[in-house]
mmCIF file with all atom_site columns, C-alpha atoms in Angstrom:
data_model
loop_
_atom_site.group_PDB
_atom_site.id
_atom_site.type_symbol
_atom_site.label_atom_id
_atom_site.label_alt_id
_atom_site.label_comp_id
_atom_site.label_asym_id
_atom_site.label_entity_id
_atom_site.label_seq_id
_atom_site.pdbx_PDB_ins_code
_atom_site.Cartn_x
_atom_site.Cartn_y
_atom_site.Cartn_z
_atom_site.occupancy
_atom_site.B_iso_or_equiv
_atom_site.pdbx_formal_charge
_atom_site.auth_seq_id
_atom_site.auth_comp_id
_atom_site.auth_asym_id
_atom_site.auth_atom_id
_atom_site.pdbx_PDB_model_num
ATOM 1   C CA . MET A 1 1   ? 0.282   0.084   0.304   1.00 52.00 ? 1   MET A CA 1
ATOM 2   C CA . GLY A 1 2   ? 3.226   2.190   -0.315  1.00 61.00 ? 2   GLY A CA 1
ATOM 3   C CA . ILE A 1 3   ? 3.543   2.625   3.442   1.00 67.00 ? 3   ILE A CA 1
ATOM 4   C CA . GLU A 1 4   ? 5.829   1.194   5.266   1.00 72.00 ? 4   GLU A CA 1
ATOM 5   C CA . HIS A 1 5   ? 5.147   -1.324  7.672   1.00 75.00 ? 5   HIS A CA 1
ATOM 6   C CA . ILE A 1 6   ? 7.121   -3.423  10.373  1.00 81.00 ? 6   ILE A CA 1
ATOM 7   C CA . VAL A 1 7   ? 6.335   -6.336  11.799  1.00 86.00 ? 7   VAL A CA 1
ATOM 8   C CA . PRO A 1 8   ? 8.165   -8.463  14.369  1.00 90.00 ? 8   PRO A CA 1
ATOM 9   C CA . LEU A 1 9   ? 9.143   -11.291 13.433  1.00 94.00 ? 9   LEU A CA 1
ATOM 10  C CA . SER A 1 10  ? 8.847   -14.279 16.109  1.00 97.00 ? 10  SER A CA 1
ATOM 11  C CA . THR A 1 11  ? 12.118  -16.973 16.506  1.00 97.00 ? 11  THR A CA 1
ATOM 12  C CA . GLN A 1 12  ? 9.779   -19.782 15.144  1.00 97.00 ? 12  GLN A CA 1
ATOM 13  C CA . ALA A 1 13  ? 9.519   -17.198 11.971  1.00 95.00 ? 13  ALA A CA 1
ATOM 14  C CA . LEU A 1 14  ? 12.767  -15.940 11.769  1.00 95.00 ? 14  LEU A CA 1
ATOM 15  C CA . ALA A 1 15  ? 13.639  -19.876 11.962  1.00 96.00 ? 15  ALA A CA 1
ATOM 16  C CA . ILE A 1 16  ? 11.650  -21.114 8.922   1.00 93.00 ? 16  ILE A CA 1
ATOM 17  C CA . LEU A 1 17  ? 12.847  -17.513 6.741   1.00 90.00 ? 17  LEU A CA 1
ATOM 18  C CA . GLU A 1 18  ? 16.163  -18.914 7.941   1.00 90.00 ? 18  GLU A CA 1
ATOM 19  C CA . GLU A 1 19  ? 14.624  -22.809 6.313   1.00 91.00 ? 19  GLU A CA 1
ATOM 20  C CA . LEU A 1 20  ? 13.583  -21.369 3.083   1.00 87.00 ? 20  LEU A CA 1
ATOM 21  C CA . ARG A 1 21  ? 16.920  -19.041 2.096   1.00 84.00 ? 21  ARG A CA 1
ATOM 22  C CA . PRO A 1 22  ? 18.174  -21.848 0.096   1.00 87.00 ? 22  PRO A CA 1
ATOM 23  C CA . LEU A 1 23  ? 15.020  -22.114 -1.935  1.00 83.00 ? 23  LEU A CA 1
ATOM 24  C CA . THR A 1 24  ? 14.648  -18.101 -2.050  1.00 79.00 ? 24  THR A CA 1
ATOM 25  C CA . GLY A 1 25  ? 17.787  -17.001 -2.491  1.00 76.00 ? 25  GLY A CA 1
ATOM 26  C CA . ASN A 1 26  ? 18.527  -13.440 -1.676  1.00 79.00 ? 26  ASN A CA 1
ATOM 27  C CA . GLY A 1 27  ? 16.443  -11.508 -3.663  1.00 81.00 ? 27  GLY A CA 1
ATOM 28  C CA . ARG A 1 28  ? 13.644  -9.300  -2.733  1.00 84.00 ? 28  ARG A CA 1
ATOM 29  C CA . TYR A 1 29  ? 10.755  -11.366 -1.903  1.00 85.00 ? 29  TYR A CA 1
ATOM 30  C CA . LEU A 1 30  ? 10.751  -13.990 0.139   1.00 83.00 ? 30  LEU A CA 1
ATOM 31  C CA . PHE A 1 31  ? 7.960   -15.188 -2.010  1.00 85.00 ? 31  PHE A CA 1
ATOM 32  C CA . PRO A 1 32  ? 8.291   -13.905 -5.699  1.00 86.00 ? 32  PRO A CA 1
ATOM 33  C CA . SER A 1 33  ? 6.059   -13.961 -8.218  1.00 86.00 ? 33  SER A CA 1
ATOM 34  C CA . ALA A 1 34  ? 6.130   -17.621 -10.202 1.00 82.00 ? 34  ALA A CA 1
ATOM 35  C CA . ARG A 1 35  ? 6.436   -15.043 -13.180 1.00 85.00 ? 35  ARG A CA 1
ATOM 36  C CA . THR A 1 36  ? 8.476   -12.665 -12.386 1.00 84.00 ? 36  THR A CA 1
ATOM 37  C CA . LYS A 1 37  ? 11.474  -12.257 -9.720  1.00 82.00 ? 37  LYS A CA 1
ATOM 38  C CA . VAL A 1 38  ? 10.545  -8.332  -9.834  1.00 86.00 ? 38  VAL A CA 1
ATOM 39  C CA . ARG A 1 39  ? 6.982   -9.145  -7.573  1.00 88.00 ? 39  ARG A CA 1
ATOM 40  C CA . PRO A 1 40  ? 5.925   -10.422 -5.038  1.00 87.00 ? 40  PRO A CA 1
ATOM 41  C CA . MET A 1 41  ? 3.466   -13.528 -5.521  1.00 88.00 ? 41  MET A CA 1
ATOM 42  C CA . SER A 1 42  ? 0.471   -12.267 -5.609  1.00 87.00 ? 42  SER A CA 1
ATOM 43  C CA . ASP A 1 43  ? -3.057  -12.608 -3.153  1.00 82.00 ? 43  ASP A CA 1
ATOM 44  C CA . ALA A 1 44  ? -4.574  -15.339 -6.293  1.00 88.00 ? 44  ALA A CA 1
ATOM 45  C CA . THR A 1 45  ? -1.368  -17.255 -4.869  1.00 90.00 ? 45  THR A CA 1
ATOM 46  C CA . ILE A 1 46  ? -2.697  -18.398 -1.830  1.00 88.00 ? 46  ILE A CA 1
ATOM 47  C CA . LEU A 1 47  ? -6.197  -19.129 -2.722  1.00 91.00 ? 47  LEU A CA 1
ATOM 48  C CA . ASN A 1 48  ? -4.953  -20.963 -5.752  1.00 91.00 ? 48  ASN A CA 1
ATOM 49  C CA . ALA A 1 49  ? -2.863  -22.698 -2.957  1.00 91.00 ? 49  ALA A CA 1
ATOM 50  C CA . LEU A 1 50  ? -6.345  -23.437 0.007   1.00 92.00 ? 50  LEU A CA 1
ATOM 51  C CA . ARG A 1 51  ? -8.015  -24.296 -2.949  1.00 94.00 ? 51  ARG A CA 1
ATOM 52  C CA . ARG A 1 52  ? -5.796  -26.727 -4.358  1.00 94.00 ? 52  ARG A CA 1
ATOM 53  C CA . LEU A 1 53  ? -5.297  -28.121 -0.461  1.00 95.00 ? 53  LEU A CA 1
ATOM 54  C CA . SER A 1 54  ? -9.992  -28.963 -0.262  1.00 95.00 ? 54  SER A CA 1
ATOM 55  C CA . TYR A 1 55  ? -10.671 -25.782 1.545   1.00 93.00 ? 55  TYR A CA 1
ATOM 56  C CA . SER A 1 56  ? -13.751 -23.579 -0.369  1.00 92.00 ? 56  SER A CA 1
ATOM 57  C CA . LYS A 1 57  ? -13.853 -20.072 -0.396  1.00 86.00 ? 57  LYS A CA 1
ATOM 58  C CA . GLU A 1 58  ? -16.759 -20.541 2.643   1.00 89.00 ? 58  GLU A CA 1
ATOM 59  C CA . GLU A 1 59  ? -14.312 -21.979 4.716   1.00 90.00 ? 59  GLU A CA 1
ATOM 60  C CA . MET A 1 60  ? -10.517 -20.013 4.636   1.00 90.00 ? 60  MET A CA 1
ATOM 61  C CA . THR A 1 61  ? -9.521  -17.163 2.120   1.00 87.00 ? 61  THR A CA 1
ATOM 62  C CA . GLY A 1 62  ? -5.827  -15.606 2.623   1.00 85.00 ? 62  GLY A CA 1
ATOM 63  C CA . HIS A 1 63  ? -7.599  -12.580 4.734   1.00 84.00 ? 63  HIS A CA 1
ATOM 64  C CA . GLY A 1 64  ? -8.984  -15.271 6.656   1.00 87.00 ? 64  GLY A CA 1
ATOM 65  C CA . PHE A 1 65  ? -5.948  -15.739 8.456   1.00 89.00 ? 65  PHE A CA 1
ATOM 66  C CA . ARG A 1 66  ? -5.579  -12.147 9.549   1.00 88.00 ? 66  ARG A CA 1
ATOM 67  C CA . SER A 1 67  ? -9.266  -12.358 10.878  1.00 91.00 ? 67  SER A CA 1
ATOM 68  C CA . MET A 1 68  ? -8.793  -15.691 12.210  1.00 93.00 ? 68  MET A CA 1
ATOM 69  C CA . ALA A 1 69  ? -5.466  -14.155 14.034  1.00 94.00 ? 69  ALA A CA 1
ATOM 70  C CA . SER A 1 70  ? -6.871  -11.102 14.895  1.00 94.00 ? 70  SER A CA 1
ATOM 71  C CA . THR A 1 71  ? -10.210 -12.477 16.440  1.00 95.00 ? 71  THR A CA 1
ATOM 72  C CA . ILE A 1 72  ? -7.224  -15.146 19.000  1.00 96.00 ? 72  ILE A CA 1
ATOM 73  C CA . LEU A 1 73  ? -5.620  -12.559 19.980  1.00 96.00 ? 73  LEU A CA 1
ATOM 74  C CA . ASN A 1 74  ? -7.865  -10.069 20.990  1.00 95.00 ? 74  ASN A CA 1
ATOM 75  C CA . GLY A 1 75  ? -9.661  -13.068 22.876  1.00 97.00 ? 75  GLY A CA 1
ATOM 76  C CA . GLN A 1 76  ? -6.194  -13.776 25.044  1.00 97.00 ? 76  GLN A CA 1
ATOM 77  C CA . GLY A 1 77  ? -6.061  -10.426 26.222  1.00 97.00 ? 77  GLY A CA 1
ATOM 78  C CA . TRP A 1 78  ? -3.956  -8.531  24.007  1.00 97.00 ? 78  TRP A CA 1
ATOM 79  C CA . ASN A 1 79  ? -4.115  -5.371  23.674  1.00 95.00 ? 79  ASN A CA 1
ATOM 80  C CA . ARG A 1 80  ? -6.278  -4.295  20.561  1.00 92.00 ? 80  ARG A CA 1
ATOM 81  C CA . ASP A 1 81  ? -4.240  -0.943  19.300  1.00 88.00 ? 81  ASP A CA 1
ATOM 82  C CA . TRP A 1 82  ? -0.601  -3.356  19.296  1.00 91.00 ? 82  TRP A CA 1
ATOM 83  C CA . ILE A 1 83  ? -3.064  -6.054  17.231  1.00 92.00 ? 83  ILE A CA 1
ATOM 84  C CA . GLU A 1 84  ? -4.045  -3.499  14.647  1.00 89.00 ? 84  GLU A CA 1
ATOM 85  C CA . ARG A 1 85  ? -0.776  -2.258  14.226  1.00 87.00 ? 85  ARG A CA 1
ATOM 86  C CA . GLN A 1 86  ? 0.274   -5.075  13.438  1.00 89.00 ? 86  GLN A CA 1
ATOM 87  C CA . LEU A 1 87  ? -2.136  -5.952  10.661  1.00 88.00 ? 87  LEU A CA 1
ATOM 88  C CA . ALA A 1 88  ? -1.035  -2.715  9.715   1.00 80.00 ? 88  ALA A CA 1
ATOM 89  C CA . HIS A 1 89  ? -4.502  -1.459  9.957   1.00 67.00 ? 89  HIS A CA 1
ATOM 90  C CA . SER A 1 90  ? -5.122  2.478   10.460  1.00 64.00 ? 90  SER A CA 1
ATOM 91  C CA . GLU A 1 91  ? -6.824  4.334   12.810  1.00 57.00 ? 91  GLU A CA 1
ATOM 92  C CA . SER A 1 92  ? -10.693 4.905   12.360  1.00 57.00 ? 92  SER A CA 1
ATOM 93  C CA . ASN A 1 93  ? -10.811 8.128   14.722  1.00 54.00 ? 93  ASN A CA 1
ATOM 94  C CA . SER A 1 94  ? -8.920  10.312  12.530  1.00 54.00 ? 94  SER A CA 1
ATOM 95  C CA . VAL A 1 95  ? -7.992  12.513  15.796  1.00 45.00 ? 95  VAL A CA 1
ATOM 96  C CA . ARG A 1 96  ? -6.493  10.075  17.533  1.00 49.00 ? 96  ARG A CA 1
ATOM 97  C CA . ALA A 1 97  ? -4.777  8.878   13.869  1.00 46.00 ? 97  ALA A CA 1
ATOM 98  C CA . ALA A 1 98  ? -3.032  12.263  13.309  1.00 43.00 ? 98  ALA A CA 1
ATOM 99  C CA . TYR A 1 99  ? -1.393  12.527  17.135  1.00 43.00 ? 99  TYR A CA 1
ATOM 100 C CA . ASN A 1 100 ? -0.656  8.670   16.894  1.00 50.00 ? 100 ASN A CA 1
ATOM 101 C CA . TYR A 1 101 ? 2.377   7.338   15.864  1.00 50.00 ? 101 TYR A CA 1
ATOM 102 C CA . ALA A 1 102 ? 3.500   4.458   17.808  1.00 58.00 ? 102 ALA A CA 1
ATOM 103 C CA . GLU A 1 103 ? 4.347   1.800   16.422  1.00 79.00 ? 103 GLU A CA 1
ATOM 104 C CA . TYR A 1 104 ? 4.046   -0.115  20.400  1.00 83.00 ? 104 TYR A CA 1
ATOM 105 C CA . LEU A 1 105 ? 7.460   -2.598  19.061  1.00 88.00 ? 105 LEU A CA 1
ATOM 106 C CA . PRO A 1 106 ? 8.509   -4.652  21.859  1.00 90.00 ? 106 PRO A CA 1
ATOM 107 C CA . GLU A 1 107 ? 4.480   -5.295  22.770  1.00 92.00 ? 107 GLU A CA 1
ATOM 108 C CA . ARG A 1 108 ? 3.961   -6.565  19.521  1.00 92.00 ? 108 ARG A CA 1
ATOM 109 C CA . ARG A 1 109 ? 7.262   -8.505  18.845  1.00 94.00 ? 109 ARG A CA 1
ATOM 110 C CA . LYS A 1 110 ? 6.663   -10.610 22.877  1.00 96.00 ? 110 LYS A CA 1
ATOM 111 C CA . MET A 1 111 ? 2.671   -10.908 21.373  1.00 96.00 ? 111 MET A CA 1
ATOM 112 C CA . MET A 1 112 ? 4.136   -11.969 17.877  1.00 96.00 ? 112 MET A CA 1
ATOM 113 C CA . GLN A 1 113 ? 6.180   -14.584 19.992  1.00 97.00 ? 113 GLN A CA 1
ATOM 114 C CA . ALA A 1 114 ? 3.035   -15.288 22.470  1.00 97.00 ? 114 ALA A CA 1
ATOM 115 C CA . TRP A 1 115 ? 1.582   -15.955 18.665  1.00 96.00 ? 115 TRP A CA 1
ATOM 116 C CA . SER A 1 116 ? 3.380   -18.368 17.982  1.00 97.00 ? 116 SER A CA 1
ATOM 117 C CA . ASP A 1 117 ? 4.064   -20.488 20.660  1.00 96.00 ? 117 ASP A CA 1
ATOM 118 C CA . TYR A 1 118 ? 0.302   -20.712 20.893  1.00 96.00 ? 118 TYR A CA 1
ATOM 119 C CA . LEU A 1 119 ? -0.090  -22.369 16.585  1.00 95.00 ? 119 LEU A CA 1
ATOM 120 C CA . ASP A 1 120 ? 3.270   -24.542 18.085  1.00 95.00 ? 120 ASP A CA 1
ATOM 121 C CA . SER A 1 121 ? 1.083   -25.432 21.337  1.00 95.00 ? 121 SER A CA 1
ATOM 122 C CA . LEU A 1 122 ? -1.946  -26.585 19.081  1.00 93.00 ? 122 LEU A CA 1
ATOM 123 C CA . ARG A 1 123 ? 0.446   -28.011 16.611  1.00 91.00 ? 123 ARG A CA 1
ATOM 124 C CA . GLN A 1 124 ? 1.531   -30.452 19.458  1.00 92.00 ? 124 GLN A CA 1
ATOM 125 C CA . GLY A 1 125 ? -2.325  -30.995 20.781  1.00 89.00 ? 125 GLY A CA 1
ATOM 126 C CA . GLU A 1 126 ? -1.799  -29.545 23.803  1.00 75.00 ? 126 GLU A CA 1
ATOM 127 C CA . PHE A 1 127 ? -4.511  -27.056 23.611  1.00 64.00 ? 127 PHE A CA 1
#
């Protein structure tokens, strides 16, 4: 969207990215377009992958992962400002948006680590 967005990553996410390096190289994009390395993978690629995994459009979309994360993080009691900033959502209150440029990076880093730990616990059947 043309706006810089800093994304704190968990240790698990960083480890996965390191595993991808031999496959993706050192190009600009971790997930380049299948047609050209100078553009990122499109939203349609995610949708097509979900369809190949037998998810219908009523069951899951690429954006659905963001919605699911927001719902769960809010349900776990994380600060809504941290969640919205992590999702690159802008402030709907124009006065507040004009004055609040907080990135909440330390808090978001902690939240993203907790999110990865939560996902790991689900994968291991601990939840």
